PDB file of C-alpha atoms in Angstrom:
ATOM      1  CA  MET A   1     -41.192 143.529 -18.985  1.00 49.00           C
ATOM      2  CA  ALA A   2     -44.731 143.537 -19.558  1.00 50.00           C
ATOM      3  CA  ALA A   3     -43.691 142.565 -22.787  1.00 50.00           C
ATOM      4  CA  ALA A   4     -41.380 139.460 -21.738  1.00 48.00           C
ATOM      5  CA  ALA A   5     -44.496 138.902 -19.428  1.00 50.00           C
ATOM      6  CA  LEU A   6     -46.912 138.989 -22.514  1.00 49.00           C
ATOM      7  CA  VAL A   7     -44.949 136.421 -24.280  1.00 51.00           C
ATOM      8  CA  VAL A   8     -44.460 134.077 -21.543  1.00 50.00           C
ATOM      9  CA  GLY A   9     -48.589 134.588 -20.933  1.00 49.00           C
ATOM     10  CA  THR A  10     -49.463 133.453 -24.585  1.00 49.00           C
ATOM     11  CA  HIS A  11     -46.961 130.368 -24.802  1.00 53.00           C
ATOM     12  CA  GLU A  12     -46.993 127.360 -23.280  1.00 55.00           C
ATOM     13  CA  VAL A  13     -44.353 127.838 -20.729  1.00 56.00           C
ATOM     14  CA  GLY A  14     -43.961 123.862 -20.543  1.00 56.00           C
ATOM     15  CA  ASN A  15     -42.983 123.712 -24.484  1.00 65.00           C
ATOM     16  CA  PHE A  16     -40.172 126.195 -23.820  1.00 68.00           C
ATOM     17  CA  GLN A  17     -36.933 125.463 -24.978  1.00 74.00           C
ATOM     18  CA  VAL A  18     -32.960 126.965 -23.777  1.00 73.00           C
ATOM     19  CA  GLY A  19     -33.629 129.487 -26.490  1.00 70.00           C
ATOM     20  CA  ASP A  20     -36.952 130.698 -25.756  1.00 76.00           C
ATOM     21  CA  TRP A  21     -36.401 131.481 -22.225  1.00 80.00           C
ATOM     22  CA  LEU A  22     -33.175 133.808 -23.954  1.00 81.00           C
ATOM     23  CA  LYS A  23     -35.639 135.685 -26.094  1.00 82.00           C
ATOM     24  CA  VAL A  24     -37.682 136.224 -22.950  1.00 84.00           C
ATOM     25  CA  ALA A  25     -34.768 137.527 -20.798  1.00 86.00           C
ATOM     26  CA  GLY A  26     -33.121 139.674 -23.831  1.00 86.00           C
ATOM     27  CA  ILE A  27     -37.071 140.882 -24.236  1.00 88.00           C
ATOM     28  CA  ALA A  28     -36.936 141.950 -20.559  1.00 89.00           C
ATOM     29  CA  ALA A  29     -33.110 143.844 -20.652  1.00 90.00           C
ATOM     30  CA  GLY A  30     -33.988 145.368 -23.535  1.00 90.00           C
ATOM     31  CA  VAL A  31     -37.184 146.484 -21.790  1.00 91.00           C
ATOM     32  CA  LEU A  32     -35.404 147.543 -18.550  1.00 93.00           C
ATOM     33  CA  LEU A  33     -32.046 149.429 -21.304  1.00 92.00           C
ATOM     34  CA  TYR A  34     -34.905 151.413 -22.774  1.00 92.00           C
ATOM     35  CA  THR A  35     -36.764 152.545 -19.946  1.00 92.00           C
ATOM     36  CA  GLY A  36     -33.435 153.388 -18.267  1.00 92.00           C
ATOM     37  CA  VAL A  37     -32.660 155.545 -21.264  1.00 92.00           C
ATOM     38  CA  PHE A  38     -36.156 157.773 -20.746  1.00 90.00           C
ATOM     39  CA  ALA A  39     -35.359 157.813 -17.297  1.00 91.00           C
ATOM     40  CA  SER A  40     -31.632 159.477 -17.482  1.00 91.00           C
ATOM     41  CA  LEU A  41     -32.825 161.614 -20.068  1.00 91.00           C
ATOM     42  CA  GLY A  42     -36.024 162.875 -17.849  1.00 89.00           C
ATOM     43  CA  LEU A  43     -33.661 163.235 -14.857  1.00 89.00           C
ATOM     44  CA  LEU A  44     -31.040 165.063 -17.778  1.00 89.00           C
ATOM     45  CA  ILE A  45     -33.962 167.587 -18.758  1.00 89.00           C
ATOM     46  CA  SER A  46     -35.114 168.202 -15.004  1.00 87.00           C
ATOM     47  CA  SER A  47     -32.106 169.071 -13.417  1.00 85.00           C
ATOM     48  CA  CYS A  48     -31.263 171.420 -16.457  1.00 85.00           C
ATOM     49  CA  SER A  49     -34.627 173.064 -16.227  1.00 83.00           C
ATOM     50  CA  GLN A  50     -35.849 176.264 -14.313  1.00 81.00           C
ATOM     51  CA  THR A  51     -39.252 175.333 -13.780  1.00 85.00           C
ATOM     52  CA  ALA A  52     -41.934 172.407 -13.950  1.00 84.00           C
ATOM     53  CA  LYS A  53     -43.191 173.930 -17.467  1.00 85.00           C
ATOM     54  CA  GLY A  54     -39.992 174.288 -18.644  1.00 86.00           C
ATOM     55  CA  ALA A  55     -39.233 170.597 -17.800  1.00 86.00           C
ATOM     56  CA  LEU A  56     -42.293 169.571 -19.356  1.00 88.00           C
ATOM     57  CA  ILE A  57     -42.092 171.158 -22.559  1.00 90.00           C
ATOM     58  CA  SER A  58     -38.316 170.150 -23.202  1.00 89.00           C
ATOM     59  CA  SER A  59     -39.201 166.442 -22.085  1.00 88.00           C
ATOM     60  CA  LEU A  60     -41.812 166.223 -25.076  1.00 90.00           C
ATOM     61  CA  CYS A  61     -40.163 168.020 -27.746  1.00 91.00           C
ATOM     62  CA  ALA A  62     -37.161 165.572 -26.765  1.00 89.00           C
ATOM     63  CA  TRP A  63     -39.588 162.354 -27.091  1.00 88.00           C
ATOM     64  CA  ALA A  64     -40.738 163.804 -30.217  1.00 89.00           C
ATOM     65  CA  THR A  65     -37.359 164.528 -31.827  1.00 89.00           C
ATOM     66  CA  MET A  66     -36.621 161.149 -30.554  1.00 87.00           C
ATOM     67  CA  VAL A  67     -39.443 158.789 -31.535  1.00 86.00           C
ATOM     68  CA  TRP A  68     -40.700 160.582 -34.356  1.00 87.00           C
ATOM     69  CA  LEU A  69     -38.858 162.881 -35.921  1.00 90.00           C
ATOM     70  CA  VAL A  70     -34.683 161.116 -35.806  1.00 88.00           C
ATOM     71  CA  PRO A  71     -35.740 157.670 -36.622  1.00 86.00           C
ATOM     72  CA  ASN A  72     -38.332 159.208 -39.973  1.00 86.00           C
ATOM     73  CA  LEU A  73     -35.559 161.877 -41.255  1.00 89.00           C
ATOM     74  CA  CYS A  74     -32.722 158.967 -40.867  1.00 87.00           C
ATOM     75  CA  VAL A  75     -34.352 157.090 -43.355  1.00 82.00           C
ATOM     76  CA  HIS A  76     -34.838 159.554 -45.752  1.00 83.00           C
ATOM     77  CA  LEU A  77     -31.064 160.755 -45.504  1.00 86.00           C
ATOM     78  CA  ALA A  78     -29.817 157.254 -46.223  1.00 84.00           C
ATOM     79  CA  ALA A  79     -32.120 156.451 -49.111  1.00 80.00           C
ATOM     80  CA  PHE A  80     -30.759 160.059 -50.758  1.00 83.00           C
ATOM     81  CA  ALA A  81     -27.471 159.183 -49.658  1.00 84.00           C
ATOM     82  CA  VAL A  82     -27.252 155.532 -51.306  1.00 80.00           C
ATOM     83  CA  HIS A  83     -29.010 156.354 -54.129  1.00 76.00           C
ATOM     84  CA  GLY A  84     -30.743 154.105 -56.403  1.00 71.00           C
ATOM     85  CA  ASP A  85     -32.195 152.679 -59.551  1.00 73.00           C
ATOM     86  CA  ASP A  86     -36.042 152.461 -59.211  1.00 76.00           C
ATOM     87  CA  GLY A  87     -37.580 149.169 -58.684  1.00 75.00           C
ATOM     88  CA  ARG A  88     -39.585 149.190 -61.820  1.00 83.00           C
ATOM     89  CA  LEU A  89     -36.728 150.418 -64.379  1.00 85.00           C
ATOM     90  CA  VAL A  90     -35.051 147.004 -62.684  1.00 84.00           C
ATOM     91  CA  GLU A  91     -37.565 145.080 -63.535  1.00 84.00           C
ATOM     92  CA  ALA A  92     -37.666 146.751 -67.316  1.00 87.00           C
ATOM     93  CA  ASN A  93     -34.219 145.811 -67.668  1.00 86.00           C
ATOM     94  CA  VAL A  94     -34.521 142.227 -66.692  1.00 85.00           C
ATOM     95  CA  ASN A  95     -37.569 141.836 -68.956  1.00 86.00           C
ATOM     96  CA  ARG A  96     -35.120 143.810 -71.778  1.00 87.00           C
ATOM     97  CA  LEU A  97     -32.732 141.258 -71.518  1.00 86.00           C
ATOM     98  CA  ARG A  98     -35.028 138.494 -71.456  1.00 83.00           C
ATOM     99  CA  VAL A  99     -37.580 139.135 -73.928  1.00 84.00           C
ATOM    100  CA  ALA A 100     -34.139 139.985 -76.398  1.00 85.00           C
ATOM    101  CA  ALA A 101     -32.623 136.295 -75.664  1.00 84.00           C
ATOM    102  CA  GLU A 102     -36.005 135.009 -76.356  1.00 83.00           C
ATOM    103  CA  GLU A 103     -35.960 136.425 -80.300  1.00 84.00           C
ATOM    104  CA  ARG A 104     -32.469 135.104 -80.590  1.00 85.00           C
ATOM    105  CA  GLY A 105     -33.520 132.379 -79.835  1.00 85.00           C
ATOM    106  CA  TRP A 106     -36.980 131.983 -81.732  1.00 84.00           C
ATOM    107  CA  GLU A 107     -34.592 133.236 -84.348  1.00 86.00           C
ATOM    108  CA  GLU A 108     -32.139 130.288 -84.890  1.00 87.00           C
ATOM    109  CA  MET A 109     -35.167 127.720 -83.936  1.00 86.00           C
ATOM    110  CA  SER A 110     -36.932 129.407 -87.118  1.00 86.00           C
ATOM    111  CA  ARG A 111     -34.195 129.287 -88.790  1.00 87.00           C
ATOM    112  CA  PHE A 112     -34.095 125.746 -88.642  1.00 87.00           C
ATOM    113  CA  ILE A 113     -37.106 124.944 -88.580  1.00 86.00           C
ATOM    114  CA  GLY A 114     -37.617 126.311 -92.285  1.00 86.00           C
ATOM    115  CA  GLU A 115     -34.132 124.552 -93.547  1.00 86.00           C
ATOM    116  CA  LYS A 116     -35.929 121.225 -92.146  1.00 85.00           C
ATOM    117  CA  GLY A 117     -39.150 121.703 -94.294  1.00 84.00           C
ATOM    118  CA  TRP A 118     -41.041 122.026 -91.488  1.00 84.00           C
ATOM    119  CA  GLY A 119     -42.031 125.411 -91.311  1.00 79.00           C
ATOM    120  CA  ASP A 120     -45.754 124.433 -92.708  1.00 81.00           C
ATOM    121  CA  ARG A 121     -46.743 122.961 -89.854  1.00 81.00           C
ATOM    122  CA  GLN A 122     -49.033 124.385 -87.474  1.00 76.00           C
ATOM    123  CA  TRP A 123     -46.404 125.268 -84.349  1.00 75.00           C
ATOM    124  CA  ALA A 124     -43.672 126.224 -86.392  1.00 77.00           C
ATOM    125  CA  ASN A 125     -44.487 129.873 -87.159  1.00 79.00           C
ATOM    126  CA  TRP A 126     -44.861 130.742 -83.033  1.00 75.00           C
ATOM    127  CA  ASN A 127     -45.630 133.580 -81.479  1.00 75.00           C
ATOM    128  CA  LEU A 128     -43.886 134.418 -78.454  1.00 70.00           C
ATOM    129  CA  GLU A 129     -46.845 136.784 -77.210  1.00 69.00           C
ATOM    130  CA  TRP A 130     -48.355 133.282 -76.757  1.00 72.00           C
ATOM    131  CA  GLY A 131     -45.707 132.543 -74.715  1.00 72.00           C
ATOM    132  CA  THR A 132     -41.896 131.271 -74.432  1.00 76.00           C
ATOM    133  CA  TRP A 133     -40.542 129.549 -78.142  1.00 76.00           C
ATOM    134  CA  SER A 134     -39.517 126.686 -75.828  1.00 77.00           C
ATOM    135  CA  ASP A 135     -43.614 125.912 -75.696  1.00 80.00           C
ATOM    136  CA  ALA A 136     -43.756 125.592 -79.287  1.00 81.00           C
ATOM    137  CA  VAL A 137     -41.541 122.499 -78.994  1.00 83.00           C
ATOM    138  CA  PRO A 138     -42.822 120.269 -77.805  1.00 82.00           C
ATOM    139  CA  ARG A 139     -46.379 121.277 -79.746  1.00 84.00           C
ATOM    140  CA  LEU A 140     -44.150 120.919 -82.936  1.00 84.00           C
ATOM    141  CA  ALA A 141     -42.736 117.887 -82.008  1.00 84.00           C
ATOM    142  CA  GLU A 142     -46.287 115.959 -82.077  1.00 84.00           C
ATOM    143  CA  GLU A 143     -46.701 117.075 -85.180  1.00 84.00           C
ATOM    144  CA  LEU A 144     -43.935 115.217 -86.499  1.00 84.00           C
ATOM    145  CA  GLU A 145     -44.075 112.070 -87.607  1.00 82.00           C
ATOM    146  CA  SER A 146     -40.221 110.731 -87.381  1.00 84.00           C
ATOM    147  CA  LEU A 147     -38.978 109.328 -84.094  1.00 85.00           C
ATOM    148  CA  GLU A 148     -35.687 110.639 -85.421  1.00 87.00           C
ATOM    149  CA  ASP A 149     -37.174 114.992 -86.477  1.00 85.00           C
ATOM    150  CA  ARG A 150     -38.314 114.320 -83.159  1.00 83.00           C
ATOM    151  CA  GLU A 151     -34.955 113.792 -81.725  1.00 83.00           C
ATOM    152  CA  GLU A 152     -33.225 116.287 -83.591  1.00 85.00           C
ATOM    153  CA  LEU A 153     -35.732 118.894 -82.959  1.00 84.00           C
ATOM    154  CA  PHE A 154     -35.268 118.544 -79.346  1.00 82.00           C
ATOM    155  CA  SER A 155     -31.464 118.168 -79.287  1.00 81.00           C
ATOM    156  CA  PHE A 156     -30.914 121.538 -81.863  1.00 85.00           C
ATOM    157  CA  ALA A 157     -33.908 122.913 -78.959  1.00 83.00           C
ATOM    158  CA  GLY A 158     -31.814 122.281 -76.179  1.00 79.00           C
ATOM    159  CA  ARG A 159     -28.110 123.554 -77.637  1.00 81.00           C
ATOM    160  CA  VAL A 160     -29.708 126.796 -77.984  1.00 83.00           C
ATOM    161  CA  MET A 161     -31.839 126.893 -75.111  1.00 79.00           C
ATOM    162  CA  HIS A 162     -28.070 126.356 -73.306  1.00 75.00           C
ATOM    163  CA  ARG A 163     -26.677 128.953 -75.374  1.00 78.00           C
ATOM    164  CA  GLN A 164     -29.450 131.501 -74.092  1.00 77.00           C
ATOM    165  CA  PHE A 165     -30.639 130.866 -71.039  1.00 74.00           C
ATOM    166  CA  ALA A 166     -27.294 130.771 -68.860  1.00 72.00           C
ATOM    167  CA  PRO A 167     -26.330 134.088 -69.646  1.00 78.00           C
ATOM    168  CA  MET A 168     -30.045 135.168 -69.731  1.00 81.00           C
ATOM    169  CA  GLU A 169     -30.151 134.302 -66.154  1.00 78.00           C
ATOM    170  CA  ARG A 170     -26.826 135.108 -65.227  1.00 79.00           C
ATOM    171  CA  GLY A 171     -27.478 138.868 -66.479  1.00 83.00           C
ATOM    172  CA  ALA A 172     -30.762 138.676 -64.917  1.00 84.00           C
ATOM    173  CA  TYR A 173     -29.287 137.794 -61.646  1.00 80.00           C
ATOM    174  CA  GLN A 174     -26.718 140.306 -61.592  1.00 82.00           C
ATOM    175  CA  ILE A 175     -29.259 142.948 -62.210  1.00 84.00           C
ATOM    176  CA  MET A 176     -31.360 142.600 -59.413  1.00 83.00           C
ATOM    177  CA  ALA A 177     -28.282 141.710 -57.385  1.00 81.00           C
ATOM    178  CA  ASN A 178     -26.372 145.219 -57.456  1.00 84.00           C
ATOM    179  CA  HIS A 179     -30.076 146.585 -57.033  1.00 83.00           C
ATOM    180  CA  VAL A 180     -30.631 144.011 -54.178  1.00 82.00           C
ATOM    181  CA  GLN A 181     -26.741 145.348 -52.910  1.00 83.00           C
ATOM    182  CA  GLN A 182     -28.224 148.934 -53.910  1.00 84.00           C
ATOM    183  CA  ARG A 183     -31.057 148.714 -51.312  1.00 83.00           C
ATOM    184  CA  ARG A 184     -29.262 146.472 -48.559  1.00 83.00           C
ATOM    185  CA  ASN A 185     -26.574 149.252 -48.231  1.00 85.00           C
ATOM    186  CA  ALA A 186     -29.444 152.291 -47.856  1.00 85.00           C
ATOM    187  CA  VAL A 187     -31.044 150.131 -45.094  1.00 84.00           C
ATOM    188  CA  GLU A 188     -27.610 149.681 -43.652  1.00 86.00           C
ATOM    189  CA  LEU A 189     -26.504 153.159 -43.670  1.00 88.00           C
ATOM    190  CA  GLY A 190     -30.376 153.704 -41.974  1.00 87.00           C
ATOM    191  CA  ILE A 191     -29.387 152.081 -39.191  1.00 87.00           C
ATOM    192  CA  LEU A 192     -26.336 153.161 -38.856  1.00 88.00           C
ATOM    193  CA  LEU A 193     -27.734 156.840 -38.433  1.00 89.00           C
ATOM    194  CA  SER A 194     -31.511 155.917 -36.404  1.00 89.00           C
ATOM    195  CA  CYS A 195     -29.559 154.825 -33.964  1.00 88.00           C
ATOM    196  CA  ILE A 196     -29.083 158.874 -33.009  1.00 89.00           C
ATOM    197  CA  SER A 197     -32.488 158.204 -31.551  1.00 89.00           C
ATOM    198  CA  PRO A 198     -32.608 155.544 -28.963  1.00 91.00           C
ATOM    199  CA  LEU A 199     -35.682 154.041 -30.367  1.00 89.00           C
ATOM    200  CA  ALA A 200     -33.646 152.782 -33.056  1.00 89.00           C
ATOM    201  CA  PRO A 201     -31.625 150.160 -31.048  1.00 90.00           C
ATOM    202  CA  PHE A 202     -34.499 149.204 -28.577  1.00 91.00           C
ATOM    203  CA  THR A 203     -36.719 148.284 -31.765  1.00 89.00           C
ATOM    204  CA  TYR A 204     -33.863 146.681 -33.402  1.00 88.00           C
ATOM    205  CA  MET A 205     -33.076 144.746 -30.232  1.00 88.00           C
ATOM    206  CA  LEU A 206     -36.259 143.301 -29.961  1.00 87.00           C
ATOM    207  CA  THR A 207     -36.826 142.585 -33.402  1.00 85.00           C
ATOM    208  CA  GLY A 208     -33.000 140.904 -33.610  1.00 84.00           C
ATOM    209  CA  ILE A 209     -34.091 138.794 -30.789  1.00 83.00           C
ATOM    210  CA  ALA A 210     -37.086 137.512 -32.441  1.00 79.00           C
ATOM    211  CA  ARG A 211     -35.766 137.342 -35.528  1.00 76.00           C
ATOM    212  CA  THR A 212     -38.752 139.462 -37.549  1.00 76.00           C
ATOM    213  CA  GLY A 213     -36.583 142.256 -38.095  1.00 75.00           C
ATOM    214  CA  VAL A 214     -34.372 143.774 -40.636  1.00 76.00           C
ATOM    215  CA  GLU A 215     -30.868 141.537 -40.077  1.00 73.00           C
ATOM    216  CA  GLY A 216     -33.887 138.483 -39.744  1.00 74.00           C
ATOM    217  CA  GLU A 217     -35.027 139.738 -43.381  1.00 77.00           C
ATOM    218  CA  LEU A 218     -31.914 140.444 -45.367  1.00 76.00           C
ATOM    219  CA  HIS A 219     -30.777 136.645 -43.897  1.00 77.00           C
ATOM    220  CA  PHE A 220     -34.406 135.255 -45.447  1.00 80.00           C
ATOM    221  CA  ARG A 221     -33.524 137.507 -49.020  1.00 79.00           C
ATOM    222  CA  GLY A 222     -29.982 135.911 -49.046  1.00 79.00           C
ATOM    223  CA  GLU A 223     -31.921 132.484 -48.432  1.00 83.00           C
ATOM    224  CA  VAL A 224     -33.863 133.186 -51.487  1.00 83.00           C
ATOM    225  CA  ARG A 225     -31.586 134.350 -54.135  1.00 80.00           C
ATOM    226  CA  ARG A 226     -28.895 130.980 -53.144  1.00 83.00           C
ATOM    227  CA  PHE A 227     -31.983 128.900 -54.138  1.00 85.00           C
ATOM    228  CA  LYS A 228     -32.312 130.883 -57.776  1.00 80.00           C
ATOM    229  CA  ARG A 229     -28.523 130.702 -58.494  1.00 80.00           C
ATOM    230  CA  ASP A 230     -28.923 126.862 -57.207  1.00 82.00           C
ATOM    231  CA  LEU A 231     -32.181 126.289 -59.555  1.00 80.00           C
ATOM    232  CA  VAL A 232     -30.357 128.407 -62.346  1.00 76.00           C
ATOM    233  CA  ASP A 233     -27.471 126.195 -62.171  1.00 78.00           C
ATOM    234  CA  TYR A 234     -29.294 122.766 -61.610  1.00 79.00           C
ATOM    235  CA  LEU A 235     -31.666 124.390 -65.040  1.00 73.00           C
ATOM    236  CA  ASP A 236     -28.217 125.154 -66.784  1.00 73.00           C
ATOM    237  CA  ALA A 237     -27.319 121.528 -65.959  1.00 74.00           C
ATOM    238  CA  GLN A 238     -30.406 120.218 -67.657  1.00 71.00           C
ATOM    239  CA  LEU A 239     -30.353 122.231 -70.606  1.00 68.00           C
ATOM    240  CA  ALA A 240     -26.203 120.540 -71.062  1.00 69.00           C
ATOM    241  CA  GLN A 241     -27.717 116.820 -71.038  1.00 68.00           C
ATOM    242  CA  ARG A 242     -30.490 118.053 -73.163  1.00 57.00           C
ATOM    243  CA  ARG A 243     -32.902 116.598 -70.882  1.00 57.00           C
ATOM    244  CA  MET A 244     -35.260 120.013 -70.612  1.00 59.00           C
ATOM    245  CA  TRP A 245     -38.364 118.195 -72.044  1.00 60.00           C
ATOM    246  CA  GLN A 246     -37.853 115.088 -70.097  1.00 64.00           C
ATOM    247  CA  PRO A 247     -39.909 114.695 -66.826  1.00 65.00           C
ATOM    248  CA  VAL A 248     -38.007 116.318 -64.105  1.00 62.00           C
ATOM    249  CA  ASP A 249     -35.885 114.035 -61.336  1.00 66.00           C
ATOM    250  CA  PRO A 250     -37.466 114.977 -58.192  1.00 66.00           C
ATOM    251  CA  GLU A 251     -34.059 113.804 -56.413  1.00 70.00           C
ATOM    252  CA  GLY A 252     -31.985 116.067 -57.879  1.00 73.00           C
ATOM    253  CA  PHE A 253     -34.233 119.277 -58.453  1.00 77.00           C
ATOM    254  CA  PRO A 254     -33.161 121.548 -55.441  1.00 80.00           C
ATOM    255  CA  TYR A 255     -36.102 122.655 -53.162  1.00 81.00           C
ATOM    256  CA  PHE A 256     -35.693 125.736 -50.836  1.00 81.00           C
ATOM    257  CA  ARG A 257     -34.703 124.966 -47.392  1.00 79.00           C
ATOM    258  CA  TYR A 258     -34.572 128.367 -45.021  1.00 75.00           C
ATOM    259  CA  GLY A 259     -32.366 127.695 -42.328  1.00 67.00           C
ATOM    260  CA  GLY A 260     -29.351 128.807 -40.553  1.00 57.00           C
ATOM    261  CA  ALA A 261     -30.867 131.202 -38.193  1.00 54.00           C
ATOM    262  CA  ALA A 262     -29.902 131.788 -34.667  1.00 55.00           C
ATOM    263  CA  VAL A 263     -31.135 132.273 -31.366  1.00 53.00           C
ATOM    264  CA  TRP A 264     -31.413 135.651 -32.257  1.00 62.00           C
ATOM    265  CA  GLY A 265     -29.958 138.397 -34.576  1.00 65.00           C
ATOM    266  CA  SER A 266     -25.738 138.783 -34.462  1.00 74.00           C
ATOM    267  CA  ARG A 267     -26.315 142.746 -34.032  1.00 82.00           C
ATOM    268  CA  VAL A 268     -28.570 142.342 -30.685  1.00 85.00           C
ATOM    269  CA  PRO A 269     -25.229 142.475 -28.032  1.00 87.00           C
ATOM    270  CA  VAL A 270     -24.120 145.756 -30.073  1.00 89.00           C
ATOM    271  CA  TYR A 271     -28.161 147.466 -30.346  1.00 91.00           C
ATOM    272  CA  ALA A 272     -27.772 146.695 -25.837  1.00 91.00           C
ATOM    273  CA  TRP A 273     -24.811 148.149 -25.073  1.00 93.00           C
ATOM    274  CA  VAL A 274     -25.770 151.537 -27.555  1.00 93.00           C
ATOM    275  CA  LEU A 275     -29.026 151.608 -24.892  1.00 93.00           C
ATOM    276  CA  ALA A 276     -26.455 151.052 -22.204  1.00 94.00           C
ATOM    277  CA  LEU A 277     -24.147 153.765 -23.524  1.00 94.00           C
ATOM    278  CA  TYR A 278     -27.534 156.184 -24.083  1.00 92.00           C
ATOM    279  CA  VAL A 279     -28.274 155.368 -20.421  1.00 93.00           C
ATOM    280  CA  VAL A 280     -25.054 156.440 -18.741  1.00 93.00           C
ATOM    281  CA  VAL A 281     -24.226 159.416 -20.776  1.00 93.00           C
ATOM    282  CA  PHE A 282     -28.025 160.669 -19.827  1.00 91.00           C
ATOM    283  CA  PHE A 283     -27.364 159.890 -16.446  1.00 91.00           C
ATOM    284  CA  MET A 284     -23.752 161.347 -15.940  1.00 92.00           C
ATOM    285  CA  ALA A 285     -25.119 164.500 -17.868  1.00 91.00           C
ATOM    286  CA  ALA A 286     -27.429 164.672 -15.064  1.00 88.00           C
ATOM    287  CA  TYR A 287     -25.191 164.271 -12.241  1.00 87.00           C
ATOM    288  CA  GLN A 288     -22.960 166.693 -13.687  1.00 88.00           C
ATOM    289  CA  ALA A 289     -25.758 169.225 -14.005  1.00 84.00           C
ATOM    290  CA  LEU A 290     -27.174 168.443 -10.611  1.00 82.00           C
ATOM    291  CA  ILE A 291     -23.597 168.889  -8.962  1.00 82.00           C
ATOM    292  CA  ARG A 292     -23.093 172.480 -10.730  1.00 80.00           C
ATOM    293  CA  MET A 293     -26.421 173.367  -8.985  1.00 71.00           C
ATOM    294  CA  GLU A 294     -25.392 172.743  -5.493  1.00 65.00           C
ATOM    295  CA  PRO A 295     -24.614 175.944  -3.735  1.00 58.00           C
TER     296      PRO A 295
END
């Protein structure tokens, strides 16, 4: 309740929409359920303990296990169970793929430049350590006197880049997609295992309502990957039309637009039911323990 009151107190209530009030109600419900979990657990421990000292020690152990030990242990178990490549190795593989594509592309361009007799020009002997070979093309074109030579240079460079770009970027995208899927599987397994502790569904419920939790981040990352794929397709189409070195049309250029977020995460009701299940299980166990204690 305090969390919901804090949200209301730090915002202008007059500007609240229906979705905002639903979030406040969801936060209040989550806090009540979480409080009910530990109230029922405390009742269970008290009914099973012979002394107040034993009940206190058992309560502290239960709290430490559920709040600290189980959530942290589940994260490591999930990472161990879903083994994936290290992020630095994935980045190195992507860079290796792009460097190899750059080298093949510049080899084709170098042969073409030599065949045309432009090898004595300043930018004809481009070093890939200076940048991508596509940076050398407009510089070399400025040194060519004939407009036909410039058009031929741009035309050939466009064909080379088109052959290089699409396989390179799609290969890099596939490597990153596989890595992201491995990480997502580890996260999903970690979420599932950590729900052994009532702290996990409570945390996921509140962050899901605020759209700042794991589900919201995965949704955002998915939108970013979609935008990258659209950008690669756009550049590939530009290369197919040999317009790589022409001014970009702002009307057709893809822009990142983040949207599609619901009022709260789709799993929020699931986490609420998990908390409610904890309340029922602990309360019924405490009730049975109290019945057995009666003479």
